[in-house]
Short mmCIF file of C-alpha atoms and ligand atoms in Angstrom, two decimals:
data_model
loop_
_atom_site.label_atom_id
_atom_site.label_comp_id
_atom_site.label_asym_id
_atom_site.label_seq_id
_atom_site.Cartn_x
_atom_site.Cartn_y
_atom_site.Cartn_z
CA MET A 1 -51.09 65.83 51.42
CA ILE A 2 -50.92 63.77 48.35
CA ASP A 3 -48.73 65.15 45.51
CA TYR A 4 -50.71 63.64 42.29
CA LYS A 5 -48.87 65.55 39.80
CA THR A 6 -45.34 64.08 41.16
CA LEU A 7 -46.92 60.90 41.10
CA PHE A 8 -47.89 60.53 37.87
CA ARG A 9 -44.72 62.71 36.98
CA GLU A 10 -42.39 59.65 38.33
CA LYS A 11 -44.20 57.31 35.94
CA LEU A 12 -43.48 59.25 33.23
CA GLN A 13 -39.70 59.45 33.85
CA THR A 14 -40.06 55.48 34.23
CA LEU A 15 -40.95 55.81 30.90
CA LYS A 16 -37.97 58.05 30.13
CA ALA A 17 -35.97 55.86 31.85
CA GLU A 18 -37.09 53.24 29.56
CA HIS A 19 -36.54 54.82 26.30
CA ARG A 20 -40.47 53.79 25.92
CA TYR A 21 -41.58 57.99 26.70
CA ARG A 22 -43.54 57.88 23.27
CA THR A 23 -43.43 61.08 21.22
CA PHE A 24 -45.58 61.70 17.93
CA ALA A 25 -43.80 63.50 14.78
CA ASN A 26 -46.31 66.58 14.26
CA LEU A 27 -46.85 65.52 10.09
CA GLU A 28 -49.35 67.10 7.56
CA ARG A 29 -50.57 64.76 5.19
CA LEU A 30 -51.68 66.50 2.16
CA VAL A 31 -54.32 64.72 -0.20
CA GLY A 32 -52.11 64.15 -3.68
CA GLU A 33 -48.18 64.08 -1.61
CA ALA A 34 -48.93 60.70 -0.26
CA PRO A 35 -46.46 58.50 0.47
CA TYR A 36 -44.66 62.46 1.66
CA ALA A 37 -45.73 64.48 4.54
CA LEU A 38 -44.37 68.00 5.61
CA TRP A 39 -43.64 67.80 9.19
CA HIS A 40 -43.52 69.94 12.03
CA LYS A 41 -40.24 69.65 13.35
CA GLY A 42 -40.57 73.06 15.35
CA PRO A 43 -42.64 75.93 15.29
CA GLU A 44 -41.46 77.35 12.43
CA GLU A 45 -39.46 74.55 10.83
CA ILE A 46 -41.48 72.04 8.55
CA LYS A 47 -39.69 69.84 6.78
CA LYS A 48 -40.70 67.28 3.74
CA VAL A 49 -40.14 63.66 4.76
CA ILE A 50 -41.99 59.97 3.25
CA VAL A 51 -43.90 58.10 5.36
CA TRP A 52 -42.76 54.32 6.41
CA CYS A 53 -45.12 53.72 8.84
CA SER A 54 -48.55 54.39 8.19
CA ASN A 55 -51.73 51.72 8.21
CA ASP A 56 -53.59 53.24 5.32
CA TYR A 57 -51.90 51.08 3.86
CA LEU A 58 -53.59 51.40 0.13
CA GLY A 59 -54.12 55.25 0.75
CA MET A 60 -57.79 55.71 1.10
CA SER A 61 -57.59 58.20 3.00
CA HIS A 62 -56.84 60.57 0.05
CA HIS A 63 -59.30 58.43 -2.45
CA PRO A 64 -60.87 60.90 -4.61
CA GLU A 65 -64.32 58.71 -4.02
CA VAL A 66 -63.59 58.04 -0.51
CA VAL A 67 -62.64 61.52 0.30
CA GLY A 68 -65.49 62.98 -1.81
CA ALA A 69 -68.42 60.60 -0.60
CA PHE A 70 -67.09 61.65 2.70
CA LEU A 71 -67.50 65.63 1.98
CA GLU A 72 -71.37 64.51 0.02
CA ALA A 73 -72.48 63.12 3.15
CA ALA A 74 -71.13 66.10 5.55
CA GLN A 75 -73.07 68.40 3.45
CA LYS A 76 -76.09 66.74 3.64
CA TYR A 77 -76.18 65.46 7.10
CA GLY A 78 -73.98 67.58 9.09
CA ALA A 79 -70.45 67.03 11.12
CA GLY A 80 -71.98 64.54 14.17
CA SER A 81 -74.14 61.91 14.08
CA GLY A 82 -76.01 63.87 17.66
CA GLY A 83 -76.47 60.90 19.58
CA THR A 84 -75.84 56.79 21.27
CA ARG A 85 -77.38 54.57 18.10
CA ASN A 86 -80.63 54.50 20.81
CA ILE A 87 -80.98 58.37 21.00
CA SER A 88 -81.69 59.49 17.59
CA GLY A 89 -77.62 58.31 16.39
CA THR A 90 -78.83 55.55 13.73
CA HIS A 91 -78.40 56.94 10.29
CA SER A 92 -79.13 55.33 7.07
CA ASN A 93 -75.55 55.33 6.51
CA HIS A 94 -75.22 53.66 9.80
CA VAL A 95 -77.91 50.44 8.74
CA ASP A 96 -76.28 50.59 5.77
CA LEU A 97 -73.04 49.59 5.75
CA GLU A 98 -73.54 47.09 8.80
CA LYS A 99 -75.69 45.41 5.82
CA THR A 100 -72.74 46.13 3.40
CA VAL A 101 -69.48 44.97 6.43
CA ALA A 102 -72.03 41.35 6.61
CA HIS A 103 -72.19 40.74 3.27
CA LEU A 104 -68.68 41.43 2.07
CA HIS A 105 -67.86 38.49 5.43
CA GLN A 106 -71.05 36.59 3.63
CA LYS A 107 -72.47 36.67 8.28
CA GLU A 108 -76.19 37.51 8.37
CA ALA A 109 -75.50 40.37 10.16
CA GLY A 110 -72.89 43.28 11.52
CA LEU A 111 -72.71 46.28 13.77
CA VAL A 112 -71.24 48.76 13.63
CA PHE A 113 -68.82 50.98 16.51
CA GLY A 114 -66.79 53.86 17.14
CA SER A 115 -63.56 51.99 16.36
CA GLY A 116 -62.34 48.62 15.74
CA TYR A 117 -60.74 49.49 19.72
CA ALA A 118 -64.42 49.54 20.86
CA ALA A 119 -65.22 46.95 18.68
CA ASN A 120 -63.15 44.23 19.96
CA GLU A 121 -63.27 45.88 23.72
CA ALA A 122 -67.17 45.87 24.02
CA SER A 123 -67.91 42.92 22.14
CA LEU A 124 -65.95 40.41 23.72
CA SER A 125 -66.27 41.65 27.82
CA ALA A 126 -70.34 40.99 26.26
CA LEU A 127 -69.88 37.82 24.55
CA GLY A 128 -67.78 36.57 27.65
CA GLU A 129 -69.88 37.91 30.44
CA GLY A 130 -73.54 36.26 28.55
CA LEU A 131 -71.69 32.64 28.69
CA SER A 132 -72.17 31.08 32.14
CA ASP A 133 -68.62 29.46 33.46
CA CYS A 134 -67.49 30.28 29.88
CA VAL A 135 -63.39 30.38 29.14
CA ILE A 136 -61.63 32.73 26.95
CA LEU A 137 -57.97 31.18 25.56
CA SER A 138 -56.70 33.64 23.40
CA ASP A 139 -53.02 33.59 21.08
CA GLU A 140 -50.40 35.54 23.22
CA LYS A 141 -49.80 38.06 20.72
CA ILE A 142 -53.78 39.47 20.56
CA HIS A 143 -54.17 43.04 20.04
CA ALA A 144 -54.35 45.16 23.23
CA SER A 145 -58.39 45.56 22.63
CA MET A 146 -59.22 41.93 22.83
CA ILE A 147 -57.08 41.97 26.32
CA GLN A 148 -59.28 44.02 27.43
CA GLY A 149 -62.68 42.80 26.64
CA ILE A 150 -61.68 39.35 27.60
CA ARG A 151 -60.09 41.09 31.20
CA HIS A 152 -64.06 43.59 31.29
CA SER A 153 -65.92 39.67 30.77
CA ARG A 154 -64.54 38.65 34.04
CA CYS A 155 -64.36 35.43 32.31
CA GLU A 156 -61.31 32.27 33.62
CA LYS A 157 -58.35 32.96 30.68
CA TYR A 158 -55.92 30.59 29.07
CA VAL A 159 -53.03 31.94 26.14
CA PHE A 160 -51.71 29.62 23.91
CA LYS A 161 -48.67 30.39 22.22
CA HIS A 162 -48.83 32.25 19.09
CA ASN A 163 -50.29 30.76 16.55
CA ASP A 164 -49.34 26.85 18.21
CA VAL A 165 -52.39 24.87 17.69
CA GLU A 166 -51.07 22.21 19.64
CA ASP A 167 -50.86 24.24 22.78
CA LEU A 168 -54.27 25.23 22.08
CA GLU A 169 -55.74 21.69 21.36
CA LYS A 170 -53.66 21.08 24.85
CA LYS A 171 -55.89 23.34 26.67
CA LEU A 172 -59.08 23.03 24.91
CA ALA A 173 -58.65 19.31 25.46
CA SER A 174 -57.96 19.87 29.22
CA LEU A 175 -61.19 21.67 30.14
CA ASP A 176 -65.06 19.66 30.09
CA ILE A 177 -66.43 19.45 26.80
CA ASN A 178 -69.94 21.10 27.82
CA ARG A 179 -68.14 24.44 28.62
CA PRO A 180 -68.44 27.33 26.77
CA LYS A 181 -65.53 28.53 26.10
CA ILE A 182 -64.81 31.13 23.32
CA ILE A 183 -61.61 31.83 21.46
CA ALA A 184 -59.73 34.72 20.51
CA PHE A 185 -56.78 35.55 17.64
CA VAL A 186 -56.46 37.35 14.58
CA SER A 187 -55.49 36.59 10.95
CA VAL A 188 -52.77 38.75 10.21
CA TYR A 189 -50.73 39.78 13.77
CA SER A 190 -49.85 43.62 13.04
CA MET A 191 -45.73 43.59 14.57
CA ASP A 192 -44.82 40.17 13.31
CA GLY A 193 -46.66 40.27 10.11
CA ASP A 194 -46.99 36.19 9.63
CA ILE A 195 -50.83 35.19 9.77
CA ALA A 196 -52.98 32.37 11.69
CA PRO A 197 -53.36 28.93 10.91
CA ILE A 198 -57.13 29.76 10.32
CA HIS A 199 -58.51 26.38 9.13
CA LYS A 200 -57.27 24.61 12.40
CA ILE A 201 -57.78 26.60 14.54
CA ALA A 202 -61.61 26.62 13.38
CA ALA A 203 -61.24 22.96 13.45
CA LEU A 204 -60.46 22.98 16.56
CA SER A 205 -63.70 24.84 17.66
CA LYS A 206 -65.51 22.21 15.93
CA LYS A 207 -63.94 19.26 17.71
CA TYR A 208 -63.84 21.32 21.06
CA ASN A 209 -67.21 22.71 21.08
CA ALA A 210 -65.37 26.69 21.33
CA PHE A 211 -67.18 29.38 19.70
CA THR A 212 -64.53 31.37 17.95
CA TYR A 213 -64.32 35.35 17.40
CA LEU A 214 -61.34 36.26 15.06
CA ASP A 215 -60.03 39.94 14.38
CA GLU A 216 -59.17 41.33 10.93
CA VAL A 217 -58.52 44.74 11.14
CA HIS A 218 -55.03 43.93 9.28
CA ALA A 219 -56.39 42.44 6.58
CA MET A 220 -59.24 43.85 5.74
CA GLY A 221 -58.96 45.52 1.84
CA ILE A 222 -56.03 44.08 1.31
CA TYR A 223 -56.58 40.20 1.65
CA GLY A 224 -59.06 38.43 -1.38
CA ASP A 225 -59.31 39.42 -4.58
CA LYS A 226 -62.34 41.89 -3.40
CA GLY A 227 -60.56 42.85 -0.32
CA GLN A 228 -62.14 40.71 1.92
CA GLY A 229 -59.55 39.37 4.25
CA VAL A 230 -58.00 35.90 5.31
CA ALA A 231 -60.33 33.82 6.23
CA GLY A 232 -63.10 35.12 3.17
CA SER A 233 -60.29 34.71 0.76
CA LEU A 234 -59.43 31.35 2.50
CA GLY A 235 -63.38 30.60 1.94
CA LEU A 236 -63.57 29.76 5.47
CA SER A 237 -66.25 32.79 6.56
CA ASP A 238 -68.79 30.69 7.75
CA GLN A 239 -66.52 28.09 9.66
CA ILE A 240 -65.87 31.56 12.12
CA ASP A 241 -68.42 32.59 14.51
CA ILE A 242 -67.54 37.03 14.23
CA ILE A 243 -65.78 38.04 12.68
CA GLN A 244 -64.34 40.88 13.79
CA GLY A 245 -62.55 44.30 10.64
CA ASN A 246 -62.24 48.10 11.43
CA PHE A 247 -62.05 51.33 8.67
CA ALA A 248 -59.16 52.83 10.36
CA LYS A 249 -56.94 50.91 8.61
CA ALA A 250 -56.32 50.04 4.20
CA TYR A 251 -59.62 51.41 4.34
CA GLY A 252 -58.47 54.75 5.21
CA VAL A 253 -61.20 56.31 7.51
CA VAL A 254 -61.88 55.36 10.95
CA GLY A 255 -64.39 53.17 12.80
CA GLY A 256 -64.96 49.12 13.54
CA TYR A 257 -67.26 46.45 13.39
CA ILE A 258 -68.19 42.58 14.48
CA THR A 259 -70.01 40.61 12.35
CA GLY A 260 -71.64 37.31 12.73
CA PRO A 261 -75.21 34.94 13.29
CA TYR A 262 -78.09 37.88 13.23
CA GLU A 263 -78.79 36.56 17.13
CA ILE A 264 -75.44 36.96 18.71
CA VAL A 265 -74.71 40.20 17.28
CA ASP A 266 -78.62 40.77 18.39
CA TYR A 267 -77.30 40.05 21.44
CA VAL A 268 -74.08 41.91 21.72
CA ARG A 269 -76.39 45.67 20.15
CA SER A 270 -78.25 45.06 23.08
CA TYR A 271 -76.04 44.09 25.93
CA ALA A 272 -72.58 45.75 25.42
CA SER A 273 -71.98 48.60 27.43
CA GLY A 274 -68.70 50.01 24.80
CA PHE A 275 -72.06 50.35 21.91
CA ILE A 276 -74.46 51.41 24.05
CA PHE A 277 -73.21 54.35 25.43
CA THR A 278 -71.60 55.92 23.31
CA THR A 279 -72.59 58.79 20.47
CA SER A 280 -72.25 56.83 17.01
CA LEU A 281 -69.80 57.66 14.41
CA PRO A 282 -70.55 60.67 12.03
CA PRO A 283 -73.22 59.70 9.13
CA ALA A 284 -69.42 61.41 6.49
CA VAL A 285 -67.27 59.11 8.52
CA ALA A 286 -69.93 55.12 7.56
CA ALA A 287 -70.41 57.06 4.10
CA ALA A 288 -66.42 57.17 3.46
CA ALA A 289 -66.10 53.71 5.07
CA GLU A 290 -68.75 52.53 2.84
CA LYS A 291 -67.25 53.82 -0.27
CA SER A 292 -64.13 52.58 0.15
CA ILE A 293 -65.06 49.22 0.77
CA GLU A 294 -67.15 49.86 -2.75
CA VAL A 295 -64.10 50.83 -4.12
CA LEU A 296 -61.91 47.83 -3.13
CA ARG A 297 -64.04 45.60 -3.79
CA GLU A 298 -64.99 46.67 -7.20
CA ASP A 299 -60.93 47.32 -7.75
CA SER A 300 -58.15 45.58 -7.20
CA SER A 301 -55.27 47.01 -9.14
CA CYS A 302 -54.15 49.22 -6.25
CA ARG A 303 -53.96 45.57 -4.41
CA GLU A 304 -52.30 44.28 -6.72
CA LYS A 305 -49.97 47.91 -7.17
CA LEU A 306 -49.07 47.13 -2.54
CA TRP A 307 -48.56 43.53 -3.17
CA GLU A 308 -45.94 44.43 -6.17
CA ASN A 309 -44.02 46.92 -3.51
CA VAL A 310 -43.97 44.48 -0.41
CA SER A 311 -42.21 41.95 -2.83
CA TYR A 312 -39.59 44.63 -3.95
CA LEU A 313 -38.97 46.13 -0.71
CA LYS A 314 -38.71 42.24 0.72
CA ALA A 315 -36.54 41.77 -1.83
CA LYS A 316 -33.78 44.52 -1.34
CA LEU A 317 -34.12 43.79 2.60
CA GLN A 318 -32.93 40.24 1.82
CA GLU A 319 -29.93 41.08 -0.16
CA THR A 320 -28.53 43.40 3.26
CA SER A 321 -27.84 41.50 6.78
CA LEU A 322 -30.57 43.44 8.56
CA PRO A 323 -32.73 41.32 10.93
CA VAL A 324 -35.47 41.19 9.13
CA ILE A 325 -38.50 39.49 9.95
CA GLY A 326 -39.38 36.85 6.93
CA SER A 327 -43.18 37.05 7.36
CA GLU A 328 -45.86 36.33 4.39
CA SER A 329 -48.29 39.21 4.69
CA HIS A 330 -47.61 42.78 3.99
CA ILE A 331 -46.27 43.99 7.23
CA VAL A 332 -42.82 44.25 6.90
CA PRO A 333 -40.67 44.06 10.45
CA VAL A 334 -36.56 45.50 10.99
CA VAL A 335 -36.06 43.97 14.49
CA VAL A 336 -33.14 46.52 16.01
CA GLY A 337 -33.31 44.67 19.81
CA ASP A 338 -33.15 48.01 22.25
CA ALA A 339 -35.87 50.79 23.25
CA HIS A 340 -33.14 53.17 23.05
CA LEU A 341 -31.53 52.23 19.94
CA CYS A 342 -34.40 51.68 18.47
CA ARG A 343 -35.19 55.22 19.09
CA LEU A 344 -32.10 56.76 18.24
CA ILE A 345 -31.97 55.14 14.61
CA THR A 346 -35.49 56.86 13.93
CA LYS A 347 -34.46 59.90 14.77
CA GLU A 348 -31.25 59.95 12.37
CA LEU A 349 -33.62 58.26 9.79
CA LEU A 350 -36.20 61.05 10.64
CA GLU A 351 -33.99 64.70 11.02
CA THR A 352 -31.01 62.94 8.40
CA HIS A 353 -32.74 60.87 5.79
CA GLY A 354 -36.87 62.25 5.97
CA ILE A 355 -37.81 58.44 6.85
CA TYR A 356 -40.12 58.41 8.99
CA VAL A 357 -40.58 55.05 10.85
CA GLN A 358 -41.94 55.23 14.55
CA PRO A 359 -39.85 52.87 17.19
CA ILE A 360 -42.57 50.03 18.37
CA ASN A 361 -40.65 49.43 22.02
CA TYR A 362 -42.51 47.43 24.57
CA PRO A 363 -45.88 46.55 25.55
CA THR A 364 -46.37 46.71 21.38
CA VAL A 365 -43.61 43.97 21.71
CA PRO A 366 -42.17 42.47 24.03
CA ARG A 367 -38.28 43.54 25.73
CA GLY A 368 -35.51 42.80 23.88
CA GLN A 369 -37.92 42.76 20.06
CA GLU A 370 -38.23 46.52 19.78
CA ARG A 371 -38.32 47.00 15.66
CA LEU A 372 -38.83 48.74 12.81
CA ARG A 373 -42.56 48.03 11.35
CA LEU A 374 -42.07 49.14 7.61
CA THR A 375 -45.36 49.34 5.61
CA ILE A 376 -45.37 50.52 1.74
CA THR A 377 -48.16 51.82 -0.14
CA PRO A 378 -48.95 51.46 -3.91
CA ALA A 379 -47.97 55.31 -3.92
CA HIS A 380 -43.76 54.31 -2.76
CA THR A 381 -41.71 54.03 -5.86
CA PHE A 382 -38.79 51.70 -6.46
CA LYS A 383 -36.69 54.46 -5.70
CA MET A 384 -37.64 55.18 -2.46
CA VAL A 385 -37.09 51.27 -1.66
CA ASP A 386 -33.74 51.92 -2.48
CA ASP A 387 -32.83 55.16 -0.89
CA LEU A 388 -35.03 53.40 1.91
CA VAL A 389 -32.40 50.59 2.38
CA ALA A 390 -29.32 52.27 1.62
CA ALA A 391 -30.31 54.75 4.64
CA LEU A 392 -30.87 51.80 6.88
CA GLU A 393 -27.60 50.32 6.35
CA GLN A 394 -25.34 53.58 6.81
CA GLU A 395 -27.57 53.98 10.39
CA TRP A 396 -27.40 50.53 10.99
CA GLY A 397 -24.02 50.12 10.66
CA LYS A 398 -23.20 53.69 12.55
CA LEU A 399 -25.01 52.67 15.85
CA SER A 400 -23.55 48.99 15.72
CA LEU A 401 -27.16 47.22 15.63
CA ALA A 402 -27.40 43.66 15.47
CA LYS A 403 -26.78 42.27 11.37
CA VAL A 404 -27.41 38.48 10.70
CA ALA A 405 -24.87 36.65 9.53
N1 PLP B 501 -57.14 45.16 16.13
C1 PLP B 501 -56.45 45.24 15.88
C2 PLP B 501 -55.23 43.79 15.97
C3 PLP B 501 -54.93 45.90 16.06
O1 PLP B 501 -53.95 45.87 15.16
C4 PLP B 501 -55.60 47.74 16.08
C5 PLP B 501 -54.89 48.67 15.33
O2 PLP B 501 -54.24 48.84 15.91
C6 PLP B 501 -57.33 47.13 16.79
C7 PLP B 501 -58.05 46.31 16.66
C8 PLP B 501 -57.78 48.86 17.00
O3 PLP B 501 -58.17 49.25 15.39
P1 PLP B 501 -59.38 50.57 15.99
O4 PLP B 501 -57.31 51.56 15.64
O5 PLP B 501 -59.91 50.87 14.73
O6 PLP B 501 -59.35 50.80 17.29
#
């Protein structure tokens, strides 16, 4: 007899031996208390901690208008959508949200999915499958959801060096100009915090007859005077074929989308398994996402506060010898370089200092690049930054972690 439980237990033991076994901090993020959260350390023990790794970058998940839109729509339309989009699950909230995202990216059409992951996986697999003899060229640091989509497309694949337009051009030049090609990349890379050379990649796509697919998940709501993302803020939306985003990071809700030319979005709507065969977002979620986009389109104050805080955090870290990856974005990575030590320092930060930062290990980053990925929000104070930096320095010293010279 096959002992299935043992086989899977062995898989878990491998993760534990490599210090990559994931443990989740059980938190209560109470409205009005951010960036504090209550950490349920054990059944009887609750501790107040400061969250330093949230992707709710602007605190919109607690914004009164967003929560209000959610509650109002839930009261009116209920908790669920009632089905897939095809079978009674298309609600006016979805249709409105699709128009809103299309408008935000200055595209003809939008399509909403259950998550950003689903949007990438479903769209890339369908796009690749739909183009006969297609080749997909992707940046080496794209998100797992894009990798899965590309895999499922069964297209021939090329991976270009991260943000390296020369390497991309070399690969494009090696391919028949008349062969369909998709270039898949990300605007703000979530683990390094660097930003893609969108204009150069767009120019190459024109030169080599390629189609472009850009993930703006970590940029939406934050970049541009209306939160329209990096491509939009640079006036490059029309240079990219499909722009993908989500509602789960700076918009503080959940769900994903693509925007692009009407026929291409309609093709994905009509062919993508990951869109067709799944229940649509609850209307209340769509209403909350729509409200969040509206708030961030009209009011820049929390974006401004975010950037002020990001600058302060980066400046404070620069005064230390901690190995911070210099980034142009709001994401601030500090490299530990070892999975065990990365877990150890996050444990100490949480238990001794009440600072919650999740360790980032392989496969999210390459082995030897394990890190803390710090994210600050408008709700953090300068005093919290000072305390964080002091705690990092103290724990770095205790564990004798590598510093910069
Ligand atoms: N794309 C990127 C670059 C991401 O970092 C993530 C999630 O972290 C996703 C897509 C998936 O988005 P979602 O969390 O909405 O599924």
